[in-house]
Coordinates of C-alpha atoms and ligand atoms in Angstrom, one line a residue:
M247 CA -15.6 -23.3 -25.9
V248 CA -14.1 -24.5 -22.9
T249 CA -13.6 -21.3 -21.4
G250 CA -17.5 -20.4 -22.3
S251 CA -18.9 -23.5 -20.9
R252 CA -16.8 -23.2 -17.2
F253 CA -18.0 -19.3 -17.2
T254 CA -21.5 -20.8 -17.5
S255 CA -21.6 -23.4 -15.0
A256 CA -19.8 -21.1 -12.8
V257 CA -22.4 -18.3 -13.0
D258 CA -25.2 -20.9 -12.7
R259 CA -23.7 -22.0 -9.7
R260 CA -23.7 -18.5 -8.4
T261 CA -27.0 -18.1 -9.2
V262 CA -27.6 -21.4 -7.0
L263 CA -25.5 -20.0 -4.0
K264 CA -27.5 -16.7 -4.5
F265 CA -31.1 -18.0 -4.4
G266 CA -29.8 -20.7 -1.6
A267 CA -28.7 -18.1 0.7
A268 CA -31.9 -15.8 -0.2
G269 CA -34.3 -18.6 0.5
A270 CA -32.5 -18.7 4.3
A271 CA -33.7 -15.1 4.9
V272 CA -30.6 -13.8 6.3
A273 CA -30.1 -10.6 7.7
A274 CA -28.0 -7.5 6.1
L275 CA -24.2 -8.3 6.2
S276 CA -23.5 -5.3 8.5
S277 CA -25.3 -6.5 11.4
R278 CA -24.6 -10.6 10.4
K279 CA -21.5 -10.6 13.1
A280 CA -22.6 -13.1 15.5
S281 CA -22.0 -17.0 14.2
A282 CA -25.8 -17.4 14.8
E283 CA -26.5 -14.7 11.9
R284 CA -24.2 -16.1 9.5
L285 CA -25.0 -16.4 5.6
R286 CA -25.0 -20.2 5.2
T287 CA -23.3 -20.6 1.5
S288 CA -21.1 -23.5 -0.3
A289 CA -19.4 -20.3 -2.1
R290 CA -16.1 -21.1 -3.3
I291 CA -13.8 -18.0 -2.7
V292 CA -10.1 -17.3 -3.4
I293 CA -8.2 -14.5 -2.4
A294 CA -4.8 -13.8 -4.2
G295 CA -2.3 -12.4 -1.8
A296 CA -2.0 -12.3 2.1
G297 CA -0.7 -9.0 2.9
A298 CA -2.9 -6.4 4.8
A299 CA -5.9 -6.7 2.4
G300 CA -6.3 -10.5 1.6
I301 CA -5.5 -11.6 5.6
S302 CA -8.5 -9.1 6.8
A303 CA -10.8 -10.3 4.0
A304 CA -10.2 -13.4 5.2
A305 CA -11.2 -12.5 8.4
R306 CA -14.3 -10.8 7.4
L307 CA -15.3 -13.9 5.3
V308 CA -14.8 -16.1 7.9
Q309 CA -17.3 -13.8 10.1
V310 CA -20.1 -13.3 7.7
L311 CA -20.4 -16.7 6.2
D312 CA -20.9 -20.0 7.0
G313 CA -19.6 -22.8 5.4
A314 CA -17.6 -21.2 2.4
S315 CA -14.6 -22.5 0.9
I316 CA -11.6 -19.7 1.5
T317 CA -8.5 -20.0 0.0
L318 CA -5.7 -17.5 0.4
V319 CA -2.9 -17.8 -2.1
D320 CA 0.6 -16.3 -1.5
A321 CA 4.0 -17.8 -1.9
R322 CA 5.5 -15.0 0.9
K323 CA 5.8 -16.9 4.3
E324 CA 6.6 -13.8 5.9
H325 CA 3.9 -11.1 6.9
Y326 CA 5.4 -7.1 6.8
Y327 CA 3.8 -4.6 8.5
Q328 CA 5.1 -2.0 6.2
P329 CA 4.1 1.4 8.0
G330 CA 6.8 0.1 10.4
F331 CA 9.7 0.5 7.9
T332 CA 9.6 4.1 8.4
L333 CA 10.2 3.6 12.0
V334 CA 13.0 0.9 11.3
A335 CA 14.8 3.3 9.0
A336 CA 14.7 6.0 11.3
G337 CA 16.3 3.8 14.1
L338 CA 13.6 3.6 16.2
K339 CA 12.3 0.0 15.9
P340 CA 14.2 -3.2 14.8
E341 CA 13.6 -5.1 11.7
S342 CA 11.9 -7.8 13.6
Y343 CA 9.0 -5.0 14.6
T344 CA 7.7 -5.3 10.9
V345 CA 7.7 -9.3 10.4
A346 CA 5.3 -12.1 11.3
A347 CA 4.6 -15.5 9.9
N348 CA 2.0 -15.6 7.8
R349 CA 0.4 -18.6 9.1
D350 CA -0.1 -17.0 12.2
L351 CA -2.5 -14.7 11.0
V352 CA -4.7 -17.1 8.4
P353 CA -7.8 -17.4 10.0
A354 CA -9.1 -20.7 11.2
G355 CA -11.1 -22.1 8.4
V356 CA -9.4 -20.6 5.5
T357 CA -6.8 -22.7 3.5
L358 CA -3.5 -21.1 2.9
V359 CA -1.6 -22.4 -0.4
E360 CA 2.0 -21.0 -0.3
E361 CA 1.8 -20.4 -3.8
R362 CA 2.1 -17.5 -6.3
V363 CA -0.8 -16.8 -9.0
E364 CA 0.7 -17.0 -12.1
E365 CA -2.5 -16.6 -14.1
F366 CA -5.8 -15.1 -13.9
D367 CA -8.4 -16.4 -15.7
P368 CA -11.4 -14.4 -14.8
A369 CA -13.6 -15.4 -17.9
G370 CA -12.5 -19.0 -16.8
N371 CA -13.3 -18.7 -12.9
K372 CA -10.0 -19.9 -11.9
V373 CA -6.6 -18.7 -10.9
V374 CA -3.7 -20.9 -11.7
T375 CA -0.3 -21.1 -9.5
N376 CA 3.3 -21.3 -9.8
T377 CA 2.9 -25.1 -9.6
G378 CA 0.5 -25.4 -12.5
R379 CA -2.4 -25.8 -9.5
S380 CA -5.7 -24.5 -10.9
L381 CA -8.1 -23.0 -8.3
P382 CA -11.7 -22.5 -9.4
Y383 CA -13.9 -19.9 -7.6
D384 CA -17.4 -18.9 -7.4
F385 CA -15.9 -14.9 -6.3
L386 CA -12.3 -13.9 -6.3
I387 CA -10.5 -10.9 -4.1
V388 CA -7.4 -9.7 -6.0
A389 CA -5.3 -8.5 -2.9
T390 CA -1.4 -8.8 -4.6
G391 CA -0.3 -5.3 -3.7
L392 CA 2.0 -3.9 -6.0
R393 CA 5.5 -4.2 -7.5
L394 CA 8.4 -2.4 -6.6
D395 CA 9.9 -1.7 -9.9
Y396 CA 13.7 -1.2 -9.0
G397 CA 14.8 -2.2 -12.5
A398 CA 13.3 1.1 -14.1
I399 CA 15.8 3.2 -12.6
A400 CA 19.0 2.4 -14.6
G401 CA 22.1 1.0 -12.5
M402 CA 19.6 0.2 -9.4
D403 CA 19.6 -2.8 -8.0
M404 CA 18.1 -3.6 -4.6
R405 CA 21.7 -5.3 -3.7
L406 CA 22.9 -1.9 -3.3
I407 CA 20.8 -0.8 -0.8
G408 CA 22.9 -0.4 2.6
R409 CA 26.0 0.2 0.3
D410 CA 27.8 3.3 -0.7
G411 CA 25.2 5.9 0.6
I412 CA 22.1 4.0 -1.2
G413 CA 19.0 3.9 1.2
S414 CA 15.2 2.6 0.1
V415 CA 12.9 2.6 2.8
F416 CA 10.2 0.6 0.7
A417 CA 12.0 -2.4 -0.2
G418 CA 11.3 -4.7 3.0
P419 CA 12.4 -4.8 6.9
K420 CA 16.4 -5.5 6.2
A421 CA 16.4 -2.8 3.3
A422 CA 14.8 -0.6 6.1
A423 CA 17.4 -1.5 8.4
A424 CA 20.4 -1.1 6.0
T425 CA 18.7 2.5 5.1
W426 CA 19.1 3.3 8.8
Q427 CA 22.7 2.5 8.9
E428 CA 23.7 4.6 5.2
M429 CA 21.1 7.6 6.7
S430 CA 22.7 7.4 10.3
R431 CA 26.1 7.8 8.7
F432 CA 25.6 10.7 6.1
A433 CA 23.5 12.4 9.4
D434 CA 27.5 12.0 11.4
K435 CA 29.1 13.7 8.8
G436 CA 27.0 15.6 6.6
G437 CA 27.1 15.8 2.6
I438 CA 24.1 16.1 0.4
G439 CA 21.3 14.1 1.1
L440 CA 18.5 13.4 -2.0
F441 CA 15.2 12.3 -1.5
G442 CA 12.2 11.9 -3.7
R443 CA 9.1 9.6 -5.1
P444 CA 8.4 8.0 -8.1
A445 CA 6.1 9.4 -11.2
T446 CA 3.6 6.4 -10.7
E447 CA 1.1 5.7 -8.3
M448 CA 2.8 4.6 -5.1
K449 CA 1.9 3.3 -1.9
C450 CA 1.7 5.7 1.1
A451 CA 3.0 8.4 -0.5
G452 CA 3.8 10.2 2.8
A453 CA 6.5 8.4 3.2
P454 CA 9.2 9.6 1.2
L455 CA 8.1 13.4 2.7
K456 CA 8.5 11.6 6.4
Y457 CA 11.9 10.3 5.6
T458 CA 13.1 13.6 4.7
F459 CA 11.9 15.3 7.9
I460 CA 13.2 12.6 9.7
T461 CA 16.8 13.0 8.4
D462 CA 17.0 16.5 8.4
D463 CA 16.0 15.9 12.3
Y464 CA 18.6 13.6 12.4
L465 CA 21.2 16.3 11.1
R466 CA 20.3 18.6 13.5
R467 CA 20.3 16.4 16.5
R468 CA 24.0 15.5 15.4
G469 CA 24.7 19.2 15.0
N470 CA 25.6 18.6 11.1
R471 CA 22.6 20.6 9.6
G472 CA 25.1 23.1 8.8
R473 CA 27.4 20.5 6.6
A474 CA 24.5 19.2 4.8
E475 CA 22.3 19.8 1.7
V476 CA 18.9 18.3 1.9
I477 CA 17.2 17.9 -1.7
Y478 CA 13.9 16.8 -2.3
A479 CA 12.9 15.9 -5.9
A480 CA 9.2 15.9 -6.6
P481 CA 8.3 14.5 -10.4
T482 CA 5.0 17.0 -10.3
K483 CA 4.9 20.4 -9.2
G484 CA 3.5 19.8 -6.0
L485 CA 4.9 18.1 -3.1
F486 CA 1.4 15.9 -2.3
S487 CA -1.8 15.3 -4.6
V488 CA -3.9 17.2 -2.1
P489 CA -2.9 21.1 -2.4
I490 CA -3.5 22.0 1.2
V491 CA -1.3 19.4 2.9
S492 CA 1.4 20.0 -0.4
E493 CA 1.3 23.6 0.5
K494 CA 1.7 22.7 4.1
V495 CA 4.8 20.6 3.7
R496 CA 6.2 23.4 1.1
M497 CA 6.2 25.7 4.1
L498 CA 7.9 23.1 6.6
Y499 CA 10.6 22.1 3.8
Q500 CA 11.4 25.9 3.2
E501 CA 11.4 26.4 7.1
R502 CA 13.7 23.5 7.6
G503 CA 16.0 24.8 4.8
V504 CA 15.0 21.5 2.3
K505 CA 15.5 22.5 -1.2
V506 CA 12.7 21.2 -3.5
R507 CA 13.4 20.6 -7.1
Y508 CA 9.9 20.2 -8.8
E509 CA 9.5 17.9 -12.1
H510 CA 12.3 15.8 -11.6
V511 CA 12.0 12.0 -12.3
M512 CA 14.7 9.7 -11.3
T513 CA 16.0 7.4 -14.4
A514 CA 19.3 6.8 -13.3
I515 CA 21.5 6.4 -10.6
D516 CA 25.9 5.6 -10.5
P517 CA 26.9 4.4 -7.4
G518 CA 30.7 4.6 -8.1
R519 CA 30.2 8.0 -8.9
R520 CA 27.7 8.8 -6.3
V521 CA 25.3 11.0 -8.7
A522 CA 21.7 10.0 -9.5
T523 CA 19.9 11.3 -13.2
F524 CA 16.7 13.0 -13.5
K525 CA 14.8 13.8 -16.4
T526 CA 13.2 17.4 -16.2
P527 CA 11.5 19.5 -18.9
S528 CA 14.5 21.0 -19.7
G529 CA 16.5 17.6 -20.1
S530 CA 18.3 15.5 -18.2
E531 CA 19.9 16.6 -15.0
E532 CA 22.5 15.3 -12.7
I533 CA 22.5 15.5 -8.4
R534 CA 25.4 14.2 -6.8
Y535 CA 24.5 12.8 -3.4
D536 CA 26.3 11.2 -0.1
F537 CA 23.0 9.7 1.1
V538 CA 20.0 8.6 -1.4
N539 CA 16.6 7.4 -0.5
V540 CA 15.8 5.6 -3.6
I541 CA 11.9 5.1 -4.2
P542 CA 11.6 3.0 -7.5
P543 CA 8.0 3.3 -9.8
M544 CA 5.6 1.3 -8.7
R545 CA 3.1 -0.7 -10.8
A546 CA 0.8 -3.8 -10.8
P547 CA 2.1 -7.1 -9.7
E548 CA 3.0 -8.9 -13.5
A549 CA 0.0 -11.4 -13.4
V550 CA -2.4 -8.7 -12.6
R551 CA -1.0 -6.3 -15.2
R552 CA -0.9 -8.8 -18.3
S553 CA -4.4 -10.1 -17.3
E554 CA -7.9 -9.4 -18.3
L555 CA -8.5 -7.9 -15.2
A556 CA -6.2 -4.7 -15.8
W557 CA -7.6 -1.2 -17.2
Q558 CA -7.3 -1.4 -20.5
S559 CA -7.5 2.2 -21.1
G560 CA -7.1 5.1 -19.1
P561 CA -4.9 6.5 -16.4
F562 CA -4.7 2.9 -14.7
A563 CA -4.3 1.3 -18.0
A564 CA -0.1 1.7 -18.4
D565 CA 0.9 0.6 -15.2
G566 CA -1.7 -2.4 -15.1
W567 CA -4.1 -1.5 -12.0
M568 CA -7.1 -3.4 -11.6
E569 CA -10.3 -2.2 -12.9
V570 CA -12.5 -1.8 -10.2
D571 CA -15.7 0.5 -9.5
R572 CA -14.1 3.0 -6.6
S573 CA -17.1 2.9 -4.6
T574 CA -17.5 -0.9 -4.6
L575 CA -14.3 -2.0 -5.4
R576 CA -16.4 -4.6 -7.6
H577 CA -14.3 -5.4 -10.9
R578 CA -16.4 -3.5 -13.6
R579 CA -16.3 -6.3 -16.2
F580 CA -16.1 -9.7 -13.9
A581 CA -19.2 -9.3 -11.3
N582 CA -17.4 -11.7 -9.2
V583 CA -14.6 -10.5 -8.7
F584 CA -13.2 -7.5 -6.1
G585 CA -9.8 -5.9 -6.0
V586 CA -8.9 -4.6 -2.4
G587 CA -5.6 -2.7 -1.2
D588 CA -2.5 -1.4 -3.2
V589 CA -3.5 -3.2 -6.7
A590 CA -7.3 -1.5 -7.2
G591 CA -6.6 1.0 -9.8
V592 CA -8.9 3.4 -8.2
P593 CA -7.5 7.6 -7.1
K594 CA -5.7 7.9 -4.0
G595 CA -5.6 5.1 -1.3
K596 CA -2.8 2.5 -1.3
T597 CA -2.5 2.7 2.4
A598 CA -3.1 0.3 5.6
A599 CA -5.9 3.0 6.2
S600 CA -7.6 2.9 2.9
V601 CA -7.6 -1.1 3.2
K602 CA -9.3 -0.9 6.6
W603 CA -12.2 1.0 4.9
Q604 CA -12.2 -0.6 1.3
V605 CA -12.4 -4.5 2.7
P606 CA -15.3 -4.2 4.7
I607 CA -17.3 -2.8 1.8
A608 CA -16.0 -4.7 -1.1
I609 CA -17.2 -8.2 1.1
D610 CA -20.2 -6.5 2.1
H611 CA -21.1 -6.1 -1.8
L612 CA -19.7 -9.9 -2.2
A613 CA -22.3 -10.9 0.4
G614 CA -25.0 -9.2 -0.5
T615 CA -24.3 -11.0 -4.2
I616 CA -24.5 -14.2 -2.0
S617 CA -27.8 -13.2 -0.3
G618 CA -29.5 -11.5 -3.2
K619 CA -29.7 -8.7 -1.0
P620 CA -27.2 -5.9 -2.5
S621 CA -25.1 -3.8 -0.6
T622 CA -25.8 -0.3 -0.1
M623 CA -21.9 0.3 1.0
A624 CA -20.0 2.8 -0.8
Y625 CA -15.9 3.6 -0.1
N626 CA -15.4 7.5 -0.3
G627 CA -11.6 7.5 -1.1
Y628 CA -10.5 7.9 2.6
T629 CA -6.9 7.5 3.1
S630 CA -4.6 8.5 5.9
C631 CA -1.0 9.4 6.4
P632 CA 0.5 9.9 9.7
L633 CA 3.0 12.4 8.3
I634 CA 6.1 12.4 10.7
T635 CA 7.5 15.8 10.6
R636 CA 10.3 15.4 13.2
L637 CA 11.1 13.1 15.9
G638 CA 8.2 13.3 18.3
R639 CA 6.1 15.3 16.1
A640 CA 3.6 14.5 13.2
M641 CA 0.0 15.7 11.1
L642 CA -2.5 13.5 10.7
V643 CA -3.6 13.8 7.0
E644 CA -7.0 12.2 6.3
F645 CA -8.9 12.7 2.9
D646 CA -11.2 10.8 0.4
Y647 CA -11.3 11.1 -3.3
D648 CA -12.2 14.7 -3.7
D649 CA -9.5 16.3 -1.6
N650 CA -12.0 16.7 1.5
L651 CA -9.8 16.5 4.7
L652 CA -11.8 13.8 7.0
P653 CA -10.4 14.4 10.3
S654 CA -11.4 11.3 12.6
F655 CA -10.7 13.2 15.9
P656 CA -12.4 16.7 15.3
G657 CA -11.2 18.9 18.5
V658 CA -8.5 16.7 19.8
I659 CA -6.4 16.1 16.6
A660 CA -6.4 19.2 13.9
P661 CA -5.4 18.3 10.8
L662 CA -1.9 19.7 9.2
E663 CA -0.7 20.4 12.9
E664 CA 2.6 19.2 14.1
L665 CA 1.3 17.3 17.0
W666 CA 2.8 14.8 19.6
I667 CA -0.2 12.7 20.0
T668 CA -0.2 12.3 16.3
W669 CA 3.2 11.0 16.6
V670 CA 1.9 8.5 19.5
M671 CA -0.4 7.2 17.2
K672 CA 2.3 6.3 14.6
E673 CA 4.9 5.1 16.9
V674 CA 2.6 3.0 19.1
A675 CA -1.0 2.7 18.6
L676 CA -1.1 2.1 14.5
K677 CA 0.3 -1.3 14.7
A678 CA -2.1 -2.5 17.2
T679 CA -4.9 -1.0 15.3
Y680 CA -3.1 -2.5 12.1
Y681 CA -3.5 -6.1 13.6
S682 CA -6.8 -5.7 14.8
M683 CA -7.6 -5.0 11.2
L684 CA -6.2 -8.4 10.2
R685 CA -8.6 -10.1 12.7
G686 CA -11.4 -8.5 10.8
H687 CA -12.5 -5.6 13.7
A688 CA -12.9 -2.4 12.5
Ligands
LIG808 C1 7.8 2.5 4.0 C2 6.0 2.4 4.0 C3 5.3 3.1 5.1 C4 4.1 2.8 4.9 N1 3.3 4.1 6.1 C5 2.0 3.7 6.0 C6 1.5 4.3 7.0 O1 1.7 5.1 7.8 N2 0.0 4.3 7.1 C7 -0.6 3.5 6.3 O2 -2.1 3.4 6.6 N3 0.1 2.7 5.4 C8 1.3 2.7 5.1 N4 1.8 2.3 4.1 C9 1.2 1.4 3.1 C10 0.7 -0.2 3.6 O3 1.8 -0.8 4.0 C11 0.3 -0.7 2.1 O4 -0.5 0.1 1.6 C12 -0.5 -2.0 2.8 O5 0.0 -2.9 3.2 C13 -1.3 -2.8 1.5 O6 -1.9 -3.8 1.3 P1 -2.2 -4.7 0.3 O7 -2.4 -5.9 1.1 O8 -2.7 -4.3 -0.6 O9 -1.0 -5.0 0.1 P2 0.6 -6.1 0.7 O10 0.2 -5.7 2.5 O11 2.0 -5.5 -0.1 O12 0.3 -7.5 0.4 C14 0.5 -8.0 -0.8 C15 0.7 -9.6 -0.5 O13 0.2 -10.1 -1.6 C16 1.4 -11.1 -2.2 N5 1.7 -11.4 -3.8 C17 2.0 -10.3 -4.9 N6 1.8 -10.7 -5.8 C18 1.4 -12.2 -5.5 C19 0.7 -13.3 -6.5 N7 0.9 -13.0 -8.0 N8 0.2 -14.3 -6.1 C20 -0.1 -14.2 -4.9 N9 0.2 -13.4 -4.0 C21 1.0 -12.5 -4.1 C22 2.7 -10.5 -1.6 O14 3.6 -11.7 -1.1 C23 2.0 -10.1 -0.2 O15 2.1 -10.9 0.9 C24 3.3 2.2 3.9 C25 4.2 1.3 3.3 C26 5.6 1.3 3.1 C27 6.3 0.5 2.4

């Protein structure tokens, strides 16, 4: 009953907010950038997670709403520019290239609570943090990213990264730098280099492929490619979810002598013997390595996974991804909740590039609810990946939910071509674009 009455009062409050704003006769959000046009509201908005999606959502809200109480919740004090991890693990950038202070990125007018959301209570319209603090809201934006489940690989421990030939580009700035040390040692000597990806949904599905190409290139530059075997273990029968990209990578791997093992899912690692175990259709198989890039299964953070916000059935349920509408990013059962970034249970996506498109759309729908003028914006699943194929060359791969290639620079950057200009985009321009997105710019 208590929950029910809280829910009712929050709904009533939203109704009041909606009509209050409608009375102010505001213009459509997309044209409501200048402060004079901001939508006047007293809505309480909580954002869980201050990563790429959370910070950019906060910045957008500040641009379009006037008078809202916006609270950003994240226990992590550091902000990671994760696309830079690959460059750190390639020895091209220092660890510091990928780290900033969250405090410095939080827009003025937004309250930062440096705690973790422990409980999502969408029926009660509140979240509860690890200190027991309850944060009621009229609207919730969930932007918690995902959890790297290293524990799901028997024998694997994050503390092993940087020792005995074990690397992992994904685990954070320090792990990326430690991975570079191990990969560089391998490139100096040769041996067996083992690469692959998990069977779950993952962020930046191009990253494992890129790192294989980069390692191959270092072996060649150091004259040791002949002394090395490079193996890529794919969990499915393809190398990438978009068939034309998968085929292109297969051809390049064949050209470069990368041996592909299909339908191989890593289940265990034995650092002492330097052996990884894989589940395959014909049973368990061991592969020896001198260097391995371990990429663990990825799932929604526990607080989301065990909450009412997770998909209850279907392909996204097992790993707890959030049940949002794929076009609006609005929760399918709790209309005042949105899910953006890696946590969203939508096909494809899980890149900073998806965040760039998802966030403005989710915010437009949120503001549309307040103003009483529903948004018509729809997300088509756009995502992109500058897929490094060697140092100094990359292919820009951009596509939507339906695997359509969506080149942003037709006539200038051909998709699926190894180009220097695409490399420059990844190495130089992407970081500036990312930080611009955090400031709420397109
Ligand atoms: C190696 C690598 C390479 C990549 N390369 C590219 C690339 O080339 N191009 C590209 O577009 N993308 C790339 N990405 C992907 C991109 O970085 C992510 O998709 C993007 O950061 C997702 O943003 P997010 O806000 O959803 O998650 P994150 O940026 O991970 O932020 C999530 C935040 O939520 C917080 N959080 C978690 N749980 C809770 C909780 N319970 N309560 C409160 N806060 C919580 C975390 O502390 C974190 O700060 C790459 C990623 C990696 C790892």
